mmCIF file of C-alpha atoms in Angstrom:
data_model
loop_
_atom_site.group_PDB
_atom_site.id
_atom_site.type_symbol
_atom_site.label_atom_id
_atom_site.label_comp_id
_atom_site.label_asym_id
_atom_site.label_seq_id
_atom_site.Cartn_x
_atom_site.Cartn_y
_atom_site.Cartn_z
ATOM 1 C CA UNK A 1 0.757 23.696 14.472
ATOM 2 C CA UNK A 2 2.006 24.995 11.123
ATOM 3 C CA UNK A 3 3.526 21.616 10.325
ATOM 4 C CA UNK A 4 0.278 19.804 11.173
ATOM 5 C CA UNK A 5 -1.608 22.091 8.801
ATOM 6 C CA UNK A 6 1.095 21.580 6.166
ATOM 7 C CA UNK A 7 0.842 17.799 6.323
ATOM 8 C CA UNK A 8 -2.969 17.948 6.266
ATOM 9 C CA UNK A 9 -3.025 20.187 3.178
ATOM 10 C CA UNK A 10 -0.302 18.121 1.509
ATOM 11 C CA UNK A 11 -2.227 14.898 2.102
ATOM 12 C CA UNK A 12 -5.472 16.376 0.828
ATOM 13 C CA UNK A 13 -3.854 17.634 -2.358
ATOM 14 C CA UNK A 14 -2.039 14.429 -3.350
ATOM 15 C CA UNK A 15 -5.085 12.397 -2.368
ATOM 16 C CA UNK A 16 -7.212 14.609 -4.607
ATOM 17 C CA UNK A 17 -4.744 14.162 -7.459
ATOM 18 C CA UNK A 18 -4.831 10.417 -6.934
ATOM 19 C CA UNK A 19 -8.622 10.302 -6.911
ATOM 20 C CA UNK A 20 -8.905 12.408 -10.077
ATOM 21 C CA UNK A 21 -6.441 10.249 -12.004
ATOM 22 C CA UNK A 22 -8.036 7.055 -10.737
ATOM 23 C CA UNK A 23 -11.556 8.305 -11.490
ATOM 24 C CA UNK A 24 -10.560 8.769 -15.129
ATOM 25 C CA UNK A 25 -9.611 5.082 -15.211
ATOM 26 C CA UNK A 26 -12.533 3.509 -13.411
ATOM 27 C CA UNK A 27 -15.159 5.654 -15.144
ATOM 28 C CA UNK A 28 -14.771 3.566 -18.305
ATOM 29 C CA UNK A 29 -15.776 0.424 -16.386
ATOM 30 C CA UNK A 30 -18.933 1.969 -14.909
ATOM 31 C CA UNK A 31 -18.527 0.517 -11.416
ATOM 32 C CA UNK A 32 -21.316 0.552 -8.862
ATOM 33 C CA UNK A 33 -21.019 3.049 -6.029
ATOM 34 C CA UNK A 34 -19.807 0.302 -3.703
ATOM 35 C CA UNK A 35 -17.173 -0.874 -6.192
ATOM 36 C CA UNK A 36 -15.992 2.690 -6.854
ATOM 37 C CA UNK A 37 -15.798 3.373 -3.113
ATOM 38 C CA UNK A 38 -13.630 0.333 -2.395
ATOM 39 C CA UNK A 39 -11.380 1.003 -5.387
ATOM 40 C CA UNK A 40 -10.741 4.506 -4.095
ATOM 41 C CA UNK A 41 -10.111 3.105 -0.602
ATOM 42 C CA UNK A 42 -7.645 0.661 -2.148
ATOM 43 C CA UNK A 43 -5.882 3.450 -4.058
ATOM 44 C CA UNK A 44 -5.582 5.700 -1.013
ATOM 45 C CA UNK A 45 -4.412 2.750 1.085
ATOM 46 C CA UNK A 46 -1.690 1.918 -1.454
ATOM 47 C CA UNK A 47 -0.638 5.574 -1.501
ATOM 48 C CA UNK A 48 -0.406 5.532 2.297
ATOM 49 C CA UNK A 49 1.700 2.343 2.169
ATOM 50 C CA UNK A 50 3.984 3.986 -0.394
ATOM 51 C CA UNK A 51 4.390 6.959 1.922
ATOM 52 C CA UNK A 52 4.856 4.975 5.153
ATOM 53 C CA UNK A 53 7.312 2.553 3.559
ATOM 54 C CA UNK A 54 9.484 5.440 2.421
ATOM 55 C CA UNK A 55 9.475 4.384 -1.226
ATOM 56 C CA UNK A 56 11.493 6.741 -3.449
ATOM 57 C CA UNK A 57 10.252 9.945 -5.066
ATOM 58 C CA UNK A 58 11.523 11.307 -8.365
ATOM 59 C CA UNK A 59 13.577 14.279 -7.092
ATOM 60 C CA UNK A 60 15.051 12.339 -4.159
ATOM 61 C CA UNK A 61 16.720 9.214 -5.524
ATOM 62 C CA UNK A 62 19.927 8.210 -3.766
ATOM 63 C CA UNK A 63 20.859 4.601 -4.632
ATOM 64 C CA UNK A 64 22.384 2.780 -1.712
ATOM 65 C CA UNK A 65 22.799 -0.959 -1.157
ATOM 66 C CA UNK A 66 21.590 -1.504 2.398
ATOM 67 C CA UNK A 67 20.130 -5.016 2.669
ATOM 68 C CA UNK A 68 19.491 -7.521 5.433
ATOM 69 C CA UNK A 69 18.882 -11.069 4.185
ATOM 70 C CA UNK A 70 19.133 -12.801 7.569
ATOM 71 C CA UNK A 71 15.756 -13.418 9.272
ATOM 72 C CA UNK A 72 15.446 -12.232 12.888
ATOM 73 C CA UNK A 73 18.800 -10.421 12.685
ATOM 74 C CA UNK A 74 17.355 -7.149 14.006
ATOM 75 C CA UNK A 75 16.092 -8.832 17.168
ATOM 76 C CA UNK A 76 19.657 -8.627 18.479
ATOM 77 C CA UNK A 77 19.303 -4.848 18.747
ATOM 78 C CA UNK A 78 16.279 -5.136 21.040
ATOM 79 C CA UNK A 79 13.421 -7.609 21.369
ATOM 80 C CA UNK A 80 10.770 -4.989 22.163
ATOM 81 C CA UNK A 81 11.679 -2.736 19.248
ATOM 82 C CA UNK A 82 11.777 -5.744 16.915
ATOM 83 C CA UNK A 83 8.347 -6.966 18.014
ATOM 84 C CA UNK A 84 6.814 -3.508 17.626
ATOM 85 C CA UNK A 85 8.307 -3.092 14.152
ATOM 86 C CA UNK A 86 7.180 -6.579 13.134
ATOM 87 C CA UNK A 87 3.665 -5.927 14.416
ATOM 88 C CA UNK A 88 3.436 -2.689 12.462
ATOM 89 C CA UNK A 89 4.630 -4.435 9.295
ATOM 90 C CA UNK A 90 1.946 -7.081 9.755
ATOM 91 C CA UNK A 91 -0.780 -4.489 10.319
ATOM 92 C CA UNK A 92 0.373 -2.491 7.300
ATOM 93 C CA UNK A 93 -0.622 -5.293 4.910
ATOM 94 C CA UNK A 94 -3.785 -6.547 6.623
ATOM 95 C CA UNK A 95 -5.975 -4.092 4.609
ATOM 96 C CA UNK A 96 -4.456 -5.400 1.369
ATOM 97 C CA UNK A 97 -5.480 -8.960 2.222
ATOM 98 C CA UNK A 98 -8.969 -7.725 3.091
ATOM 99 C CA UNK A 99 -9.731 -5.349 0.206
ATOM 100 C CA UNK A 100 -8.427 -7.328 -2.782
ATOM 101 C CA UNK A 101 -10.505 -10.501 -2.230
ATOM 102 C CA UNK A 102 -13.439 -8.320 -1.159
ATOM 103 C CA UNK A 103 -13.396 -6.764 -4.639
ATOM 104 C CA UNK A 104 -12.196 -9.516 -6.967
ATOM 105 C CA UNK A 105 -12.610 -13.283 -7.102
ATOM 106 C CA UNK A 106 -9.066 -13.719 -8.499
ATOM 107 C CA UNK A 107 -7.695 -13.017 -5.004
ATOM 108 C CA UNK A 108 -10.059 -15.315 -3.099
ATOM 109 C CA UNK A 109 -7.503 -17.989 -2.313
ATOM 110 C CA UNK A 110 -4.703 -18.125 0.244
ATOM 111 C CA UNK A 111 -2.121 -18.765 -2.445
ATOM 112 C CA UNK A 112 -3.162 -15.817 -4.621
ATOM 113 C CA UNK A 113 -3.349 -13.422 -1.694
ATOM 114 C CA UNK A 114 -0.061 -14.446 -0.099
ATOM 115 C CA UNK A 115 1.700 -14.270 -3.465
ATOM 116 C CA UNK A 116 0.274 -10.795 -4.093
ATOM 117 C CA UNK A 117 1.316 -9.582 -0.651
ATOM 118 C CA UNK A 118 4.772 -11.070 -1.115
ATOM 119 C CA UNK A 119 5.295 -9.486 -4.550
ATOM 120 C CA UNK A 120 4.049 -6.065 -3.449
ATOM 121 C CA UNK A 121 6.279 -6.154 -0.391
ATOM 122 C CA UNK A 122 9.214 -7.309 -2.514
ATOM 123 C CA UNK A 123 8.626 -4.382 -4.868
ATOM 124 C CA UNK A 124 8.703 -1.966 -1.929
ATOM 125 C CA UNK A 125 11.881 -3.497 -0.508
ATOM 126 C CA UNK A 126 13.614 -3.303 -3.902
ATOM 127 C CA UNK A 127 12.441 0.299 -4.359
ATOM 128 C CA UNK A 128 14.031 1.176 -1.016
ATOM 129 C CA UNK A 129 17.414 0.456 -2.599
ATOM 130 C CA UNK A 130 16.943 3.821 -4.318
ATOM 131 C CA UNK A 131 17.011 5.756 -1.054
ATOM 132 C CA UNK A 132 18.421 5.487 2.443
ATOM 133 C CA UNK A 133 15.998 2.849 3.748
ATOM 134 C CA UNK A 134 17.042 -0.698 4.673
ATOM 135 C CA UNK A 135 15.641 -3.547 2.558
ATOM 136 C CA UNK A 136 14.885 -6.211 5.166
ATOM 137 C CA UNK A 137 13.796 -9.821 4.693
ATOM 138 C CA UNK A 138 11.838 -9.643 7.960
ATOM 139 C CA UNK A 139 9.672 -6.869 6.504
ATOM 140 C CA UNK A 140 8.965 -9.120 3.535
ATOM 141 C CA UNK A 141 7.913 -11.984 5.810
ATOM 142 C CA UNK A 142 5.735 -9.837 8.086
ATOM 143 C CA UNK A 143 4.042 -8.033 5.191
ATOM 144 C CA UNK A 144 3.159 -11.357 3.581
ATOM 145 C CA UNK A 145 1.792 -12.618 6.905
ATOM 146 C CA UNK A 146 -0.286 -9.444 7.207
ATOM 147 C CA UNK A 147 -1.866 -9.962 3.796
ATOM 148 C CA UNK A 148 -2.775 -13.529 4.776
ATOM 149 C CA UNK A 149 -4.345 -12.377 8.058
ATOM 150 C CA UNK A 150 -6.418 -9.780 6.203
ATOM 151 C CA UNK A 151 -7.605 -12.484 3.810
ATOM 152 C CA UNK A 152 -8.419 -14.843 6.698
ATOM 153 C CA UNK A 153 -10.413 -12.098 8.445
ATOM 154 C CA UNK A 154 -12.464 -11.416 5.310
ATOM 155 C CA UNK A 155 -13.175 -15.109 4.745
ATOM 156 C CA UNK A 156 -14.301 -15.443 8.365
ATOM 157 C CA UNK A 157 -16.654 -12.469 8.075
ATOM 158 C CA UNK A 158 -17.990 -13.622 4.693
ATOM 159 C CA UNK A 159 -19.186 -16.888 6.242
ATOM 160 C CA UNK A 160 -21.405 -14.893 8.606
ATOM 161 C CA UNK A 161 -22.501 -12.334 6.001
ATOM 162 C CA UNK A 162 -23.052 -14.132 2.708
ATOM 163 C CA UNK A 163 -23.427 -10.992 0.563
ATOM 164 C CA UNK A 164 -20.276 -9.323 1.889
ATOM 165 C CA UNK A 165 -18.092 -10.139 -1.121
ATOM 166 C CA UNK A 166 -18.463 -7.764 -4.077
ATOM 167 C CA UNK A 167 -19.245 -9.396 -7.417
ATOM 168 C CA UNK A 168 -16.870 -7.343 -9.595
ATOM 169 C CA UNK A 169 -16.906 -8.561 -13.200
ATOM 170 C CA UNK A 170 -13.666 -6.925 -14.365
ATOM 171 C CA UNK A 171 -10.365 -8.803 -14.478
ATOM 172 C CA UNK A 172 -9.158 -8.344 -10.912
ATOM 173 C CA UNK A 173 -5.459 -8.711 -11.629
ATOM 174 C CA UNK A 174 -5.511 -6.138 -14.434
ATOM 175 C CA UNK A 175 -7.598 -3.705 -12.392
ATOM 176 C CA UNK A 176 -5.300 -4.024 -9.396
ATOM 177 C CA UNK A 177 -2.217 -3.447 -11.542
ATOM 178 C CA UNK A 178 -3.897 -0.439 -13.163
ATOM 179 C CA UNK A 179 -4.725 1.099 -9.776
ATOM 180 C CA UNK A 180 -1.243 0.322 -8.465
ATOM 181 C CA UNK A 181 0.275 1.961 -11.549
ATOM 182 C CA UNK A 182 -1.756 5.122 -10.977
ATOM 183 C CA UNK A 183 -0.667 5.214 -7.334
ATOM 184 C CA UNK A 184 3.007 4.866 -8.261
ATOM 185 C CA UNK A 185 2.652 7.591 -10.890
ATOM 186 C CA UNK A 186 1.133 10.033 -8.417
ATOM 187 C CA UNK A 187 3.386 9.197 -5.470
ATOM 188 C CA UNK A 188 6.650 8.910 -7.406
ATOM 189 C CA UNK A 189 6.279 11.650 -9.995
ATOM 190 C CA UNK A 190 3.580 14.115 -8.819
ATOM 191 C CA UNK A 191 3.418 14.166 -5.052
ATOM 192 C CA UNK A 192 6.982 15.511 -4.482
ATOM 193 C CA UNK A 193 6.174 18.614 -6.511
ATOM 194 C CA UNK A 194 2.786 19.053 -4.816
ATOM 195 C CA UNK A 195 4.547 18.871 -1.450
ATOM 196 C CA UNK A 196 7.176 21.387 -2.532
ATOM 197 C CA UNK A 197 4.528 23.804 -3.804
ATOM 198 C CA UNK A 198 2.546 23.579 -0.563
ATOM 199 C CA UNK A 199 5.737 24.085 1.447
ATOM 200 C CA UNK A 200 6.673 27.204 -0.561
ATOM 201 C CA UNK A 201 3.224 28.696 -0.026
ATOM 202 C CA UNK A 202 2.930 27.936 3.694
ATOM 203 C CA UNK A 203 6.506 28.598 4.780
#
């Protein structure tokens, strides 16, 4: 029970830090309530991806070259485990493919969305070289597929609901990079110390 409370408090604190830093950025662009809501959802989603993917944190960097460049190699260790892991990697990036084109017209093409998903996944896999995680080409493939499926789902829904897509006027690529930069700042440099402080207080 103590650990559940610890993780809940920890998540609330770094989420609050993320929202405060992000709010300082988006306030200058005077977004509508809907735009601000989805930008915060995007930021918290990216923070969750950072956490789930095991990307490195400032105090815990241990460079280690652990790479798999052969597609489907892990299936040899168990088909069921491989399929579950692949499915989770697909699902992890479906929200990305949904939220980005929902907000910005720059991502409303299959090419743009797949390239974005690929580059973000590649960044995560390269970052994992700084800790004990395995950088796997299959993760890269499944993440990219997930971003495409999210995009396809949004496009399907937008045909039925014409006003679904948000007409954001800001440069989508710059805004996305700005939000991503804030997320990395919080998760890489701030969150580890927030977690340590919460741990010292609760335990």
